[in-house]
CSV table of C-alpha atoms in Angstrom, one decimal:
chain,number,residue,atom,x,y,z
A,1,MET,CA,0.5,-75.2,-204.9
A,2,GLU,CA,0.9,-77.1,-201.6
A,3,PHE,CA,2.4,-75.7,-198.5
A,4,ASN,CA,3.5,-78.3,-195.7
A,5,THR,CA,4.1,-76.9,-192.1
A,6,GLN,CA,5.0,-78.6,-189.0
A,7,SER,CA,4.4,-77.2,-185.7
A,8,ALA,CA,5.6,-77.4,-182.1
A,9,ILE,CA,2.8,-75.5,-180.5
A,10,GLY,CA,1.0,-78.6,-179.6
A,11,ASN,CA,0.2,-82.2,-180.6
A,12,PRO,CA,-2.7,-84.4,-181.3
A,13,GLN,CA,-2.6,-85.7,-177.6
A,14,SER,CA,-3.2,-82.3,-176.2
A,15,GLY,CA,-6.6,-81.8,-178.0
A,16,TRP,CA,-5.5,-80.1,-181.1
A,17,THR,CA,-6.1,-81.8,-184.4
A,18,SER,CA,-4.4,-81.6,-187.8
A,19,ASP,CA,-7.6,-80.1,-189.2
A,20,GLU,CA,-7.6,-77.4,-186.6
A,21,LEU,CA,-4.0,-76.6,-187.1
A,22,GLY,CA,-4.6,-76.7,-190.9
A,23,ARG,CA,-7.4,-74.1,-190.6
A,24,ILE,CA,-5.3,-71.7,-188.6
A,25,CYS,CA,-2.2,-72.1,-191.0
A,26,ARG,CA,-4.5,-71.2,-194.0
A,27,GLN,CA,-6.2,-68.3,-192.3
A,28,VAL,CA,-2.7,-66.7,-191.3
A,29,LEU,CA,-1.0,-67.5,-194.5
A,30,ARG,CA,-3.7,-66.3,-196.8
A,31,ASN,CA,-4.4,-63.2,-194.7
A,32,PHE,CA,-0.9,-62.0,-194.5
A,33,PHE,CA,0.7,-63.5,-197.7
A,34,GLY,CA,-1.2,-62.9,-200.9
A,35,SER,CA,0.7,-65.7,-202.8
A,36,PHE,CA,-1.2,-68.3,-200.6
A,37,ARG,CA,-4.5,-67.2,-201.3
A,38,GLU,CA,-5.1,-69.8,-203.8
A,39,ALA,CA,-2.6,-72.5,-202.4
A,40,GLU,CA,-3.5,-75.6,-200.9
A,41,VAL,CA,-2.2,-75.6,-197.2
A,42,VAL,CA,-1.4,-78.8,-195.5
A,43,ALA,CA,-0.3,-78.8,-191.9
A,44,SER,CA,0.6,-81.4,-189.4
A,45,PHE,CA,2.3,-81.7,-185.9
A,46,TYR,CA,5.9,-82.6,-185.4
A,47,PRO,CA,7.6,-83.2,-182.1
A,48,TYR,CA,10.3,-80.5,-182.2
A,49,VAL,CA,12.4,-80.1,-179.0
A,50,GLY,CA,11.6,-76.4,-178.9
A,51,LEU,CA,9.4,-73.8,-180.5
A,52,THR,CA,9.9,-72.5,-184.0
A,53,HIS,CA,8.4,-70.0,-186.4
A,54,THR,CA,7.9,-72.5,-189.2
A,55,ALA,CA,6.0,-70.2,-191.7
A,56,CYS,CA,8.5,-67.3,-191.2
A,57,LYS,CA,11.4,-69.6,-191.6
A,58,VAL,CA,10.0,-71.1,-195.0
A,59,LEU,CA,9.0,-67.5,-196.2
A,60,ARG,CA,12.2,-65.8,-194.8
A,61,ARG,CA,10.1,-62.9,-193.6
A,62,ARG,CA,9.4,-61.4,-190.2
A,63,ALA,CA,6.1,-62.0,-188.6
A,64,PRO,CA,4.0,-58.7,-188.1
A,65,ARG,CA,4.7,-57.0,-184.8
A,66,ASP,CA,1.2,-57.6,-183.3
A,67,MET,CA,1.6,-61.3,-184.1
A,68,GLU,CA,5.0,-61.3,-182.5
A,69,GLU,CA,3.8,-59.8,-179.2
A,70,ILE,CA,1.0,-62.5,-179.0
A,71,TYR,CA,3.7,-65.2,-179.6
A,72,GLU,CA,6.0,-63.7,-177.0
A,73,GLN,CA,3.2,-63.8,-174.4
A,74,PHE,CA,2.5,-67.3,-175.2
A,75,ARG,CA,6.4,-68.3,-175.2
A,76,ARG,CA,7.0,-66.5,-171.8
A,77,ASP,CA,4.3,-68.6,-169.9
A,78,PRO,CA,6.3,-70.2,-167.0
A,79,GLU,CA,4.6,-73.7,-167.6
A,80,LEU,CA,5.4,-73.8,-171.3
A,81,GLU,CA,9.1,-72.6,-170.4
A,82,ALA,CA,9.5,-75.4,-167.9
A,83,GLY,CA,8.1,-78.0,-170.4
A,84,LEU,CA,10.6,-76.9,-173.1
A,85,ARG,CA,13.4,-77.0,-170.7
A,86,ARG,CA,12.6,-80.6,-169.7
A,87,ARG,CA,12.3,-81.6,-173.4
A,88,ARG,CA,15.6,-80.0,-174.2
A,89,LEU,CA,17.5,-81.6,-171.5
A,90,GLN,CA,16.0,-85.0,-172.3
A,91,ARG,CA,16.2,-84.9,-176.1
A,92,GLY,CA,18.3,-81.9,-177.1
A,93,ARG,CA,22.1,-82.4,-178.1
A,94,LYS,CA,24.8,-80.0,-178.0
A,95,LEU,CA,27.4,-80.4,-180.7
A,96,ILE,CA,30.7,-78.7,-179.4
A,97,ASN,CA,34.1,-79.1,-180.3
A,98,SER,CA,37.1,-79.0,-178.0
A,99,SER,CA,37.9,-75.8,-176.3
A,100,LYS,CA,41.5,-75.9,-177.5
A,101,GLY,CA,41.7,-74.4,-180.9
A,102,ARG,CA,44.5,-74.1,-183.4
A,103,HIS,CA,45.2,-70.5,-182.1
A,104,HIS,CA,43.1,-69.8,-179.1
A,105,ALA,CA,42.5,-71.8,-175.9
A,106,LEU,CA,38.9,-71.0,-174.9
A,107,ARG,CA,39.2,-72.7,-171.3
A,108,GLU,CA,42.5,-70.8,-170.6
A,109,ILE,CA,40.6,-67.5,-171.7
A,110,PHE,CA,37.5,-68.4,-169.6
A,111,GLU,CA,39.5,-68.9,-166.5
A,112,GLU,CA,41.3,-65.8,-167.0
A,113,LEU,CA,38.1,-63.7,-167.4
A,114,ASN,CA,36.4,-65.6,-164.6
A,115,GLY,CA,39.0,-64.4,-162.1
A,116,LYS,CA,39.5,-61.0,-163.5
A,117,HIS,CA,35.9,-59.9,-163.9
A,118,PHE,CA,33.7,-62.5,-162.1
A,119,ASN,CA,35.7,-63.3,-158.9
A,120,HIS,CA,35.8,-67.0,-160.1
A,121,GLN,CA,31.9,-67.2,-159.6
A,122,LEU,CA,31.0,-68.5,-163.0
A,123,HIS,CA,30.7,-72.2,-163.9
A,124,ILE,CA,30.2,-73.7,-167.3
A,125,LYS,CA,29.4,-77.4,-168.1
A,126,GLN,CA,30.5,-77.3,-171.8
A,127,LEU,CA,32.7,-74.7,-173.6
A,128,GLY,CA,34.1,-75.1,-177.0
A,129,TRP,CA,34.4,-74.1,-180.6
A,130,GLY,CA,31.2,-74.6,-182.7
A,131,PRO,CA,30.9,-77.1,-185.4
A,132,ARG,CA,30.0,-74.6,-188.2
A,133,ARG,CA,31.8,-71.4,-189.3
A,134,SER,CA,29.1,-69.1,-188.3
A,135,TRP,CA,29.6,-65.3,-189.2
A,136,SER,CA,25.9,-64.3,-188.1
A,137,ARG,CA,26.5,-65.6,-184.5
A,138,LEU,CA,29.9,-65.5,-183.1
A,139,GLY,CA,29.1,-66.7,-179.6
A,140,HIS,CA,26.2,-68.4,-178.0
A,141,PHE,CA,25.3,-69.3,-174.3
A,142,ASP,CA,22.8,-72.1,-174.1
A,143,GLU,CA,21.2,-71.8,-170.5
A,144,VAL,CA,19.6,-75.2,-170.7
A,145,HIS,CA,22.8,-77.1,-171.3
A,146,ASN,CA,25.0,-74.5,-169.5
A,147,SER,CA,27.2,-74.4,-172.4
A,148,ILE,CA,29.1,-71.8,-174.4
A,149,THR,CA,30.0,-72.0,-178.0
A,150,ILE,CA,32.2,-69.8,-180.1
A,151,SER,CA,32.2,-69.6,-183.9
A,152,PRO,CA,35.3,-71.2,-185.3
A,153,VAL,CA,35.8,-68.3,-187.7
A,154,LEU,CA,37.5,-66.5,-184.6
A,155,ASP,CA,40.1,-69.3,-184.3
A,156,SER,CA,42.4,-67.4,-186.6
A,157,PRO,CA,46.0,-66.0,-186.4
A,158,ARG,CA,44.4,-62.8,-187.8
A,159,VAL,CA,42.1,-62.5,-184.7
A,160,PRO,CA,43.9,-61.2,-181.5
A,161,ARG,CA,43.3,-63.0,-178.2
A,162,GLY,CA,41.7,-59.9,-176.8
A,163,VAL,CA,38.9,-60.2,-179.5
A,164,VAL,CA,38.1,-63.7,-178.5
A,165,SER,CA,38.1,-62.7,-174.9
A,166,TYR,CA,35.6,-60.1,-175.6
A,167,ILE,CA,33.2,-62.4,-177.3
A,168,LEU,CA,33.7,-64.9,-174.5
A,169,TYR,CA,33.1,-62.2,-171.9
A,170,HIS,CA,29.9,-61.3,-173.6
A,171,GLU,CA,28.5,-65.0,-173.4
A,172,MET,CA,29.7,-65.1,-169.7
A,173,LEU,CA,27.6,-62.2,-169.0
A,174,HIS,CA,24.8,-64.2,-170.1
A,175,ILE,CA,25.6,-66.7,-167.4
A,176,LEU,CA,25.7,-64.0,-164.9
A,177,PHE,CA,22.3,-62.4,-165.9
A,178,SER,CA,20.5,-65.7,-166.9
A,179,GLY,CA,16.8,-65.6,-166.0
A,180,THR,CA,16.5,-61.8,-166.1
A,181,ASP,CA,12.9,-61.0,-166.8
A,182,GLY,CA,11.9,-58.9,-169.8
A,183,HIS,CA,10.7,-59.3,-173.3
A,184,GLY,CA,12.3,-59.9,-176.5
A,185,ARG,CA,15.9,-59.1,-177.0
A,186,GLY,CA,15.7,-56.9,-173.9
A,187,ARG,CA,15.2,-60.2,-171.9
A,188,HIS,CA,18.7,-61.3,-172.9
A,189,HIS,CA,20.4,-58.0,-172.7
A,190,PRO,CA,18.8,-56.1,-169.7
A,191,PRO,CA,20.3,-52.6,-168.9
A,192,GLU,CA,22.7,-53.9,-166.2
A,193,PHE,CA,24.0,-56.5,-168.8
A,194,ARG,CA,24.7,-53.6,-171.3
A,195,ARG,CA,26.4,-51.6,-168.7
A,196,ALA,CA,28.7,-54.5,-167.8
A,197,GLU,CA,29.4,-55.0,-171.5
A,198,GLU,CA,30.2,-51.4,-172.2
A,199,ALA,CA,32.7,-51.4,-169.2
A,200,TYR,CA,34.9,-54.0,-171.1
A,201,PRO,CA,38.3,-52.5,-172.0
A,202,ASP,CA,38.9,-51.5,-175.5
A,203,ARG,CA,35.4,-52.4,-176.5
A,204,ALA,CA,35.1,-49.8,-179.1
A,205,SER,CA,38.4,-50.9,-180.8
A,206,ILE,CA,37.4,-54.6,-180.7
A,207,LYS,CA,34.1,-53.9,-182.4
A,208,ARG,CA,36.0,-51.8,-185.1
A,209,PHE,CA,38.2,-54.8,-185.6
A,210,LEU,CA,35.4,-57.3,-185.8
A,211,ASN,CA,33.6,-55.1,-188.4
A,212,GLU,CA,36.7,-54.9,-190.6
A,213,PHE,CA,37.4,-58.5,-190.2
A,214,CYS,CA,33.9,-59.8,-191.3
A,215,ARG,CA,33.8,-57.1,-194.0
A,216,SER,CA,37.2,-58.5,-195.4
A,217,ARG,CA,35.5,-61.8,-195.7
A,218,GLY,CA,32.4,-60.3,-197.5
A,219,LYS,CA,30.2,-61.0,-194.4
A,220,VAL,CA,28.7,-57.6,-193.9
A,221,ARG,CA,25.4,-57.5,-192.1
A,222,SER,CA,23.0,-54.6,-192.1
A,223,SER,CA,22.1,-55.7,-188.6
A,224,GLY,CA,25.5,-55.0,-187.1
A,225,LEU,CA,27.2,-58.3,-188.2
A,226,GLY,CA,25.5,-60.1,-185.4
A,227,LEU,CA,28.2,-58.8,-183.0
A,228,PRO,CA,27.6,-58.6,-179.4
């Protein structure tokens, strides 16, 4: 059995060789995944724009907690983060459709929320409906490209404007609290973020609607439907 992996951790020019990368991959895979103890593991470098959990994605498994903590320490290095930002700005692309959907106009909702909740202080470079109908991620703020993408599954006559407003409000909070220090998910949702989110009017009823809406399409997720 042959397993090919590609890594964004380093590159041959940085002093790492493919042989060294292969040795590390073989050690990790064989220690943590029994099916790889007799497998041939071939590893090579690939110039990803960002970091990626290659092995975990292929195996569809979550890494052990102690390994995640080591990875998080590495990923939070200021020099590494600055380099990733530069590469994403230089090479990364954002595929976003128009903010004007068939049923909901995101720019109009953004301006309404910006005035009502943020005193017109927030600015966004790109805002629009995503190219894919994602149920696992209904909204996303990209700090590097200063963009907000909303899943087109919400551009439906069945979805009230207030529900779209709440999802967009959640992503706008990311603009407000971008750069807040922390670890893991808490880094993106610090306590002050959660307090502001919980203060949104009718939040409980909106989340109930989203649960029912997703369930009616057979998109139930044990992790909370990927809702904000």
